Amino acid sequence: MTGVKALAAALAMAAAGGAVWFGFAGGTATGDDLGDGCRGSLAVEEARTFFGGAELEARGHTGKWVGYDTEWCSVTARGQDSGPTLRLQIRPVAAHRASDAAEEASATPIGYGWNGSFVGRSRPEAAVLVDCAALPGKGLLILTEATAKTEDLTRTQLLQVARLATETARTAAGRFHCEGPLGTRPSGVDLSGWRDVPPARATGTCRDVVSAATAARLGVTAVSEKPAGRALTEACALKRGAKTVADLTAYYGASAEQEMYLDGRYPGSVKGATTRTLTCKGALGTAYVELVGPSGGQGGPWDLRPADVQELLGRFAATSTARHGCPA
């Protein structure tokens, strides 16, 4: 997401009621009542493990987010006011604005059979998407985060942020009678950063995106990629030395809904962009795939031919949607 669109997203979040985490009115639960503290969806044992078995306090409420019922919950260690907080959101896919980890292009896949993302860049966040035909947008979106720097948490605590998302999703899916397949409880999280490799050695999100002939013609010397899987936002950058030739991004579920909304409302926010939509199943909805050239701020003309744009966009869209199980 560009700086202009990030600002637009922040404004949209504020308009939607984004400051809900502070001073919210709602129930408080401790001890044996924790199972009811977040309307019965909180993965209590995962939260307890994060806090090392400390006595916990949970607070939460249900409200409207861009017109859709959304649940918020926070969990802290009782009596430790300076410690981290676990935050949790449960909402339908249609309530797409400011979808946090779901829209982060630097995320890695949660894996283990889930459509989901994990972010550990500055502080840990996770997002999981479950098919749920009865909900607006045909899906249930679970978002979790810890209010602490990644570097200040143990590997176990980072894993628990992901598990809080997946296991809360499992409980919430039962509550909402969701029919989508569920993954397994994660046994690890992937903290891999961006990996720059020659195009022929790409194994992640850039795999099979640029052919040897096209790379030679465009002078692409490296691609920058993240691990491939079923993250809710995926990205790949093609480079010629220090210059970026093209940025490719694929959005799914709430992430796609948000990006399409922003592009429609602020059409001038991305210059030199070409987009494509593809139909996926269930909560993944419409996959939104975008290619952006460097003419918007990297000093120089965008020298991709229209045929190059369509080839790169098509190959990236095909490989990304295939990983997500979207029909060919």
Tab-separated table of C-alpha atoms in Angstrom:
chain	number	residue	atom	x	y	z
A	1	MET	CA	0.000	0.000	0.000
A	2	THR	CA	1.393	3.422	-0.975
A	3	GLY	CA	1.804	6.268	1.491
A	4	VAL	CA	-1.201	8.064	0.035
A	5	LYS	CA	-3.396	5.012	0.356
A	6	ALA	CA	-2.076	4.274	3.851
A	7	LEU	CA	-3.169	7.746	4.916
A	8	ALA	CA	-6.514	7.213	3.228
A	9	ALA	CA	-6.892	3.912	5.067
A	10	ALA	CA	-6.143	5.612	8.376
A	11	LEU	CA	-8.763	8.253	7.697
A	12	ALA	CA	-11.247	5.560	6.695
A	13	MET	CA	-10.475	3.692	9.903
A	14	ALA	CA	-11.114	6.798	11.966
A	15	ALA	CA	-14.405	7.371	10.171
A	16	ALA	CA	-15.345	3.755	10.850
A	17	GLY	CA	-14.731	4.110	14.580
A	18	GLY	CA	-11.085	3.050	14.750
A	19	ALA	CA	-10.226	4.227	18.275
A	20	VAL	CA	-12.187	1.435	19.877
A	21	TRP	CA	-9.394	-0.055	21.933
A	22	PHE	CA	-9.201	2.804	24.399
A	23	GLY	CA	-11.825	3.498	27.018
A	24	PHE	CA	-14.302	0.991	25.649
A	25	ALA	CA	-17.309	0.049	27.658
A	26	GLY	CA	-17.907	-3.628	28.082
A	27	GLY	CA	-17.598	-6.630	30.307
A	28	THR	CA	-14.562	-7.636	32.333
A	29	ALA	CA	-13.772	-11.250	33.142
A	30	THR	CA	-11.090	-13.001	35.189
A	31	GLY	CA	-10.182	-16.514	36.239
A	32	ASP	CA	-12.756	-19.162	35.420
A	33	ASP	CA	-14.981	-16.601	33.666
A	34	LEU	CA	-12.456	-15.941	30.887
A	35	GLY	CA	-14.218	-18.349	28.577
A	36	ASP	CA	-17.192	-15.985	28.542
A	37	GLY	CA	-15.203	-12.736	28.566
A	38	CYS	CA	-14.935	-12.453	24.776
A	39	ARG	CA	-18.384	-13.795	24.006
A	40	GLY	CA	-17.122	-17.347	24.269
A	41	SER	CA	-14.567	-17.242	21.426
A	42	LEU	CA	-11.314	-16.453	23.229
A	43	ALA	CA	-8.744	-19.255	23.060
A	44	VAL	CA	-8.113	-19.011	26.788
A	45	GLU	CA	-5.301	-21.552	27.071
A	46	GLU	CA	-3.346	-19.872	24.271
A	47	ALA	CA	-3.607	-16.550	26.119
A	48	ARG	CA	-2.527	-18.180	29.381
A	49	THR	CA	0.550	-19.663	27.713
A	50	PHE	CA	1.503	-16.250	26.300
A	51	PHE	CA	1.451	-14.799	29.816
A	52	GLY	CA	3.260	-17.746	31.374
A	53	GLY	CA	0.303	-18.961	33.414
A	54	ALA	CA	-0.394	-15.621	35.133
A	55	GLU	CA	-3.909	-14.786	36.244
A	56	LEU	CA	-5.591	-12.985	33.387
A	57	GLU	CA	-8.147	-10.254	32.930
A	58	ALA	CA	-10.173	-9.913	29.729
A	59	ARG	CA	-12.231	-6.942	28.612
A	60	GLY	CA	-14.313	-6.572	25.494
A	61	HIS	CA	-17.379	-5.333	23.735
A	62	THR	CA	-19.357	-5.696	20.541
A	63	GLY	CA	-20.024	-2.742	18.260
A	64	LYS	CA	-20.429	-1.651	14.663
A	65	TRP	CA	-17.495	-1.460	12.243
A	66	VAL	CA	-18.530	0.180	8.943
A	67	GLY	CA	-22.021	-1.081	9.650
A	68	TYR	CA	-21.199	-4.672	10.626
A	69	ASP	CA	-21.184	-6.315	14.048
A	70	THR	CA	-17.628	-6.689	15.290
A	71	GLU	CA	-16.230	-8.048	18.544
A	72	TRP	CA	-13.192	-6.595	20.301
A	73	CYS	CA	-11.396	-8.123	23.246
A	74	SER	CA	-8.171	-7.464	25.145
A	75	VAL	CA	-6.339	-9.725	27.584
A	76	THR	CA	-3.731	-8.700	30.162
A	77	ALA	CA	-1.922	-10.273	33.087
A	78	ARG	CA	-3.774	-9.119	36.188
A	79	GLY	CA	-1.820	-6.601	38.229
A	80	GLN	CA	0.868	-6.064	35.575
A	81	ASP	CA	-0.111	-2.664	34.206
A	82	SER	CA	3.174	-2.160	32.352
A	83	GLY	CA	3.129	-5.522	30.587
A	84	PRO	CA	1.932	-6.365	27.083
A	85	THR	CA	-1.694	-6.720	26.061
A	86	LEU	CA	-3.150	-9.256	23.667
A	87	ARG	CA	-5.786	-7.764	21.376
A	88	LEU	CA	-8.384	-9.645	19.415
A	89	GLN	CA	-10.947	-8.727	16.764
A	90	ILE	CA	-13.653	-10.942	15.268
A	91	ARG	CA	-15.629	-9.596	12.341
A	92	PRO	CA	-17.178	-10.531	8.999
A	93	VAL	CA	-15.080	-10.110	5.871
A	94	ALA	CA	-17.416	-7.371	4.656
A	95	ALA	CA	-16.169	-5.123	7.499
A	96	HIS	CA	-12.958	-4.657	5.599
A	97	ARG	CA	-11.460	-1.319	6.544
A	98	ALA	CA	-8.070	-1.213	8.299
A	99	SER	CA	-7.607	-4.962	8.236
A	100	ASP	CA	-4.194	-4.851	9.990
A	101	ALA	CA	-2.151	-8.045	9.521
A	102	ALA	CA	-4.450	-9.153	6.702
A	103	GLU	CA	-3.316	-6.256	4.497
A	104	GLU	CA	0.399	-6.338	5.350
A	105	ALA	CA	2.504	-7.225	2.291
A	106	SER	CA	5.504	-8.094	4.464
A	107	ALA	CA	3.562	-10.885	6.193
A	108	THR	CA	4.515	-14.532	6.026
A	109	PRO	CA	1.902	-17.282	5.723
A	110	ILE	CA	0.648	-18.747	8.993
A	111	GLY	CA	0.546	-22.086	7.200
A	112	TYR	CA	-0.746	-25.332	8.755
A	113	GLY	CA	-3.746	-25.372	6.425
A	114	TRP	CA	-4.976	-21.830	7.169
A	115	ASN	CA	-5.640	-18.847	4.948
A	116	GLY	CA	-3.758	-16.446	7.155
A	117	SER	CA	-0.874	-14.061	7.714
A	118	PHE	CA	1.707	-13.503	10.436
A	119	VAL	CA	3.663	-10.262	10.868
A	120	GLY	CA	6.678	-10.001	13.149
A	121	ARG	CA	8.409	-6.942	11.715
A	122	SER	CA	7.894	-4.488	14.589
A	123	ARG	CA	5.319	-6.139	16.805
A	124	PRO	CA	3.547	-9.456	16.249
A	125	GLU	CA	0.203	-9.574	14.481
A	126	ALA	CA	-1.796	-12.401	12.935
A	127	ALA	CA	-4.856	-12.737	10.722
A	128	VAL	CA	-6.935	-15.788	9.854
A	129	LEU	CA	-9.795	-16.091	7.364
A	130	VAL	CA	-12.483	-18.801	7.573
A	131	ASP	CA	-15.234	-19.555	5.027
A	132	CYS	CA	-18.613	-18.719	6.563
A	133	ALA	CA	-21.445	-18.436	4.049
A	134	ALA	CA	-23.916	-16.977	6.549
A	135	LEU	CA	-21.772	-13.895	7.293
A	136	PRO	CA	-21.513	-10.736	5.154
A	137	GLY	CA	-18.648	-11.279	2.737
A	138	LYS	CA	-18.982	-15.055	3.190
A	139	GLY	CA	-16.212	-15.170	5.744
A	140	LEU	CA	-15.021	-14.676	9.300
A	141	LEU	CA	-11.874	-12.615	9.906
A	142	ILE	CA	-9.876	-13.042	13.137
A	143	LEU	CA	-7.164	-10.487	13.942
A	144	THR	CA	-4.734	-10.687	16.861
A	145	GLU	CA	-1.770	-8.663	18.044
A	146	ALA	CA	0.486	-8.149	21.047
A	147	THR	CA	1.333	-4.628	22.213
A	148	ALA	CA	5.038	-5.303	22.573
A	149	LYS	CA	8.014	-5.209	20.258
A	150	THR	CA	8.819	-8.495	18.598
A	151	GLU	CA	12.372	-8.303	19.936
A	152	ASP	CA	11.069	-8.086	23.512
A	153	LEU	CA	9.026	-11.290	23.290
A	154	THR	CA	10.106	-14.914	23.392
A	155	ARG	CA	9.672	-17.238	20.448
A	156	THR	CA	6.926	-18.979	22.430
A	157	GLN	CA	5.052	-15.702	22.883
A	158	LEU	CA	5.305	-14.930	19.157
A	159	LEU	CA	3.894	-18.351	18.387
A	160	GLN	CA	1.047	-17.730	20.832
A	161	VAL	CA	-0.056	-14.634	18.896
A	162	ALA	CA	-0.525	-16.869	15.842
A	163	ARG	CA	-2.180	-19.606	17.894
A	164	LEU	CA	-4.529	-17.100	19.503
A	165	ALA	CA	-5.736	-16.276	15.972
A	166	THR	CA	-6.089	-19.854	14.742
A	167	GLU	CA	-7.627	-21.338	17.874
A	168	THR	CA	-9.979	-18.405	18.400
A	169	ALA	CA	-10.980	-18.862	14.752
A	170	ARG	CA	-11.716	-22.515	15.511
A	171	THR	CA	-13.982	-21.594	18.415
A	172	ALA	CA	-15.663	-18.710	16.608
A	173	ALA	CA	-16.279	-20.877	13.542
A	174	GLY	CA	-18.319	-23.183	15.726
A	175	ARG	CA	-20.284	-20.288	17.191
A	176	PHE	CA	-21.168	-18.936	13.750
A	177	HIS	CA	-21.738	-22.385	12.209
A	178	CYS	CA	-19.047	-21.796	9.590
A	179	GLU	CA	-18.646	-24.532	7.010
A	180	GLY	CA	-15.098	-23.783	5.868
A	181	PRO	CA	-12.237	-26.225	6.491
A	182	LEU	CA	-9.986	-25.387	9.429
A	183	GLY	CA	-6.249	-25.866	9.682
A	184	THR	CA	-4.226	-27.350	12.515
A	185	ARG	CA	-2.693	-25.628	15.543
A	186	PRO	CA	0.623	-24.061	14.424
A	187	SER	CA	3.860	-25.441	15.817
A	188	GLY	CA	5.965	-22.470	14.698
A	189	VAL	CA	5.948	-19.053	13.043
A	190	ASP	CA	7.995	-17.887	10.080
A	191	LEU	CA	9.935	-14.686	10.769
A	192	SER	CA	11.699	-14.659	7.397
A	193	GLY	CA	12.428	-11.226	5.978
A	194	TRP	CA	12.520	-10.183	2.356
A	195	ARG	CA	14.830	-12.372	0.281
A	196	ASP	CA	16.625	-10.973	-2.777
A	197	VAL	CA	17.666	-13.637	-5.275
A	198	PRO	CA	18.207	-13.956	-9.048
A	199	PRO	CA	14.876	-14.563	-10.823
A	200	ALA	CA	15.753	-18.182	-11.673
A	201	ARG	CA	16.319	-18.974	-7.985
A	202	ALA	CA	13.011	-17.598	-6.704
A	203	THR	CA	11.149	-20.119	-4.531
A	204	GLY	CA	8.678	-17.844	-2.711
A	205	THR	CA	6.161	-15.265	-3.853
A	206	CYS	CA	8.214	-14.488	-6.979
A	207	ARG	CA	8.524	-18.062	-8.202
A	208	ASP	CA	7.643	-18.414	-11.914
A	209	VAL	CA	6.675	-14.729	-12.142
A	210	VAL	CA	9.306	-13.668	-14.669
A	211	SER	CA	10.615	-15.969	-17.397
A	212	ALA	CA	14.306	-16.126	-18.267
A	213	ALA	CA	13.658	-14.435	-21.611
A	214	THR	CA	11.621	-11.598	-20.065
A	215	ALA	CA	14.144	-11.103	-17.263
A	216	ALA	CA	16.943	-10.784	-19.837
A	217	ARG	CA	14.970	-8.354	-22.010
A	218	LEU	CA	13.990	-6.132	-19.073
A	219	GLY	CA	17.340	-6.398	-17.356
A	220	VAL	CA	15.857	-7.857	-14.177
A	221	THR	CA	18.798	-8.887	-12.003
A	222	ALA	CA	16.965	-9.872	-8.815
A	223	VAL	CA	13.553	-10.407	-7.288
A	224	SER	CA	12.562	-9.544	-3.731
A	225	GLU	CA	10.196	-12.090	-2.232
A	226	LYS	CA	8.622	-13.496	0.919
A	227	PRO	CA	7.834	-17.166	1.652
A	228	ALA	CA	5.015	-18.502	-0.498
A	229	GLY	CA	1.803	-19.868	0.959
A	230	ARG	CA	-1.693	-18.599	1.661
A	231	ALA	CA	-1.035	-15.221	3.235
A	232	LEU	CA	-3.898	-12.763	2.826
A	233	THR	CA	-1.613	-10.297	1.055
A	234	GLU	CA	1.381	-11.368	-1.049
A	235	ALA	CA	4.014	-9.274	-2.810
A	236	CYS	CA	6.906	-9.620	-5.246
A	237	ALA	CA	9.281	-6.933	-6.532
A	238	LEU	CA	11.365	-7.122	-9.711
A	239	LYS	CA	14.658	-5.236	-9.587
A	240	ARG	CA	17.281	-3.964	-11.997
A	241	GLY	CA	20.226	-3.219	-9.734
A	242	ALA	CA	18.981	-0.713	-7.158
A	243	LYS	CA	15.941	0.235	-9.253
A	244	THR	CA	12.555	-1.439	-8.896
A	245	VAL	CA	11.148	-2.402	-12.280
A	246	ALA	CA	7.745	-3.481	-10.957
A	247	ASP	CA	5.945	-4.160	-7.689
A	248	LEU	CA	3.327	-6.910	-7.758
A	249	THR	CA	0.796	-7.453	-4.977
A	250	ALA	CA	-2.112	-9.875	-4.558
A	251	TYR	CA	-4.877	-9.205	-2.044
A	252	TYR	CA	-7.472	-11.665	-0.725
A	253	GLY	CA	-10.616	-11.466	1.392
A	254	ALA	CA	-10.875	-8.341	3.547
A	255	SER	CA	-7.503	-7.212	2.219
A	256	ALA	CA	-8.844	-7.220	-1.350
A	257	GLU	CA	-12.066	-5.506	-0.322
A	258	GLN	CA	-10.124	-2.728	1.367
A	259	GLU	CA	-7.728	-2.198	-1.535
A	260	MET	CA	-10.503	-2.106	-4.126
A	261	TYR	CA	-12.424	0.339	-1.937
A	262	LEU	CA	-9.410	2.657	-1.620
A	263	ASP	CA	-8.516	2.475	-5.311
A	264	GLY	CA	-12.107	3.289	-6.204
A	265	ARG	CA	-12.398	6.170	-3.763
A	266	TYR	CA	-8.899	7.598	-4.370
A	267	PRO	CA	-8.106	6.754	-8.016
A	268	GLY	CA	-5.151	9.127	-8.124
A	269	SER	CA	-3.368	7.489	-5.200
A	270	VAL	CA	-1.474	5.004	-7.378
A	271	LYS	CA	0.153	6.130	-10.593
A	272	GLY	CA	1.078	3.671	-13.302
A	273	ALA	CA	-0.912	0.804	-11.807
A	274	THR	CA	-2.513	-2.058	-13.701
A	275	THR	CA	-4.958	-4.333	-11.885
A	276	ARG	CA	-6.723	-7.615	-12.426
A	277	THR	CA	-9.475	-9.391	-10.505
A	278	LEU	CA	-10.009	-13.133	-10.231
A	279	THR	CA	-12.808	-15.059	-8.569
A	280	CYS	CA	-11.886	-17.269	-5.617
A	281	LYS	CA	-13.992	-19.459	-3.353
A	282	GLY	CA	-15.719	-18.567	-0.105
A	283	ALA	CA	-14.155	-15.963	2.157
A	284	LEU	CA	-11.257	-15.286	-0.224
A	285	GLY	CA	-13.823	-13.634	-2.496
A	286	THR	CA	-12.373	-11.610	-5.350
A	287	ALA	CA	-8.594	-11.724	-5.570
A	288	TYR	CA	-7.277	-8.257	-6.466
A	289	VAL	CA	-3.883	-8.279	-8.158
A	290	GLU	CA	-1.917	-5.127	-8.878
A	291	LEU	CA	1.261	-4.196	-10.756
A	292	VAL	CA	2.830	-0.801	-10.100
A	293	GLY	CA	5.732	0.565	-12.112
A	294	PRO	CA	8.400	2.948	-10.817
A	295	SER	CA	7.160	6.122	-12.542
A	296	GLY	CA	5.351	7.274	-9.411
A	297	GLY	CA	8.487	8.267	-7.542
A	298	GLN	CA	11.691	6.464	-8.496
A	299	GLY	CA	12.922	8.945	-11.051
A	300	GLY	CA	12.662	7.648	-14.553
A	301	PRO	CA	10.188	6.495	-17.140
A	302	TRP	CA	8.273	3.290	-16.760
A	303	ASP	CA	9.856	1.262	-19.529
A	304	LEU	CA	7.639	-1.821	-19.463
A	305	ARG	CA	5.710	-2.484	-22.648
A	306	PRO	CA	1.976	-3.220	-22.320
A	307	ALA	CA	2.729	-6.825	-23.271
A	308	ASP	CA	5.306	-7.030	-20.453
A	309	VAL	CA	2.786	-5.697	-17.945
A	310	GLN	CA	0.156	-8.228	-18.930
A	311	GLU	CA	2.653	-11.097	-18.931
A	312	LEU	CA	4.049	-10.272	-15.475
A	313	LEU	CA	0.641	-9.540	-13.978
A	314	GLY	CA	-0.810	-12.720	-15.468
A	315	ARG	CA	1.996	-14.977	-14.265
A	316	PHE	CA	1.971	-13.518	-10.753
A	317	ALA	CA	-1.828	-13.741	-10.520
A	318	ALA	CA	-1.815	-17.339	-11.742
A	319	THR	CA	0.828	-18.571	-9.310
A	320	SER	CA	-0.570	-16.697	-6.300
A	321	THR	CA	-4.199	-17.699	-6.814
A	322	ALA	CA	-3.185	-21.312	-7.457
A	323	ARG	CA	-1.565	-21.422	-4.003
A	324	HIS	CA	-4.804	-20.142	-2.511
A	325	GLY	CA	-6.873	-22.775	-4.275
A	326	CYS	CA	-8.723	-20.346	-6.533
A	327	PRO	CA	-10.213	-21.800	-9.729
A	328	ALA	CA	-7.940	-21.473	-12.756
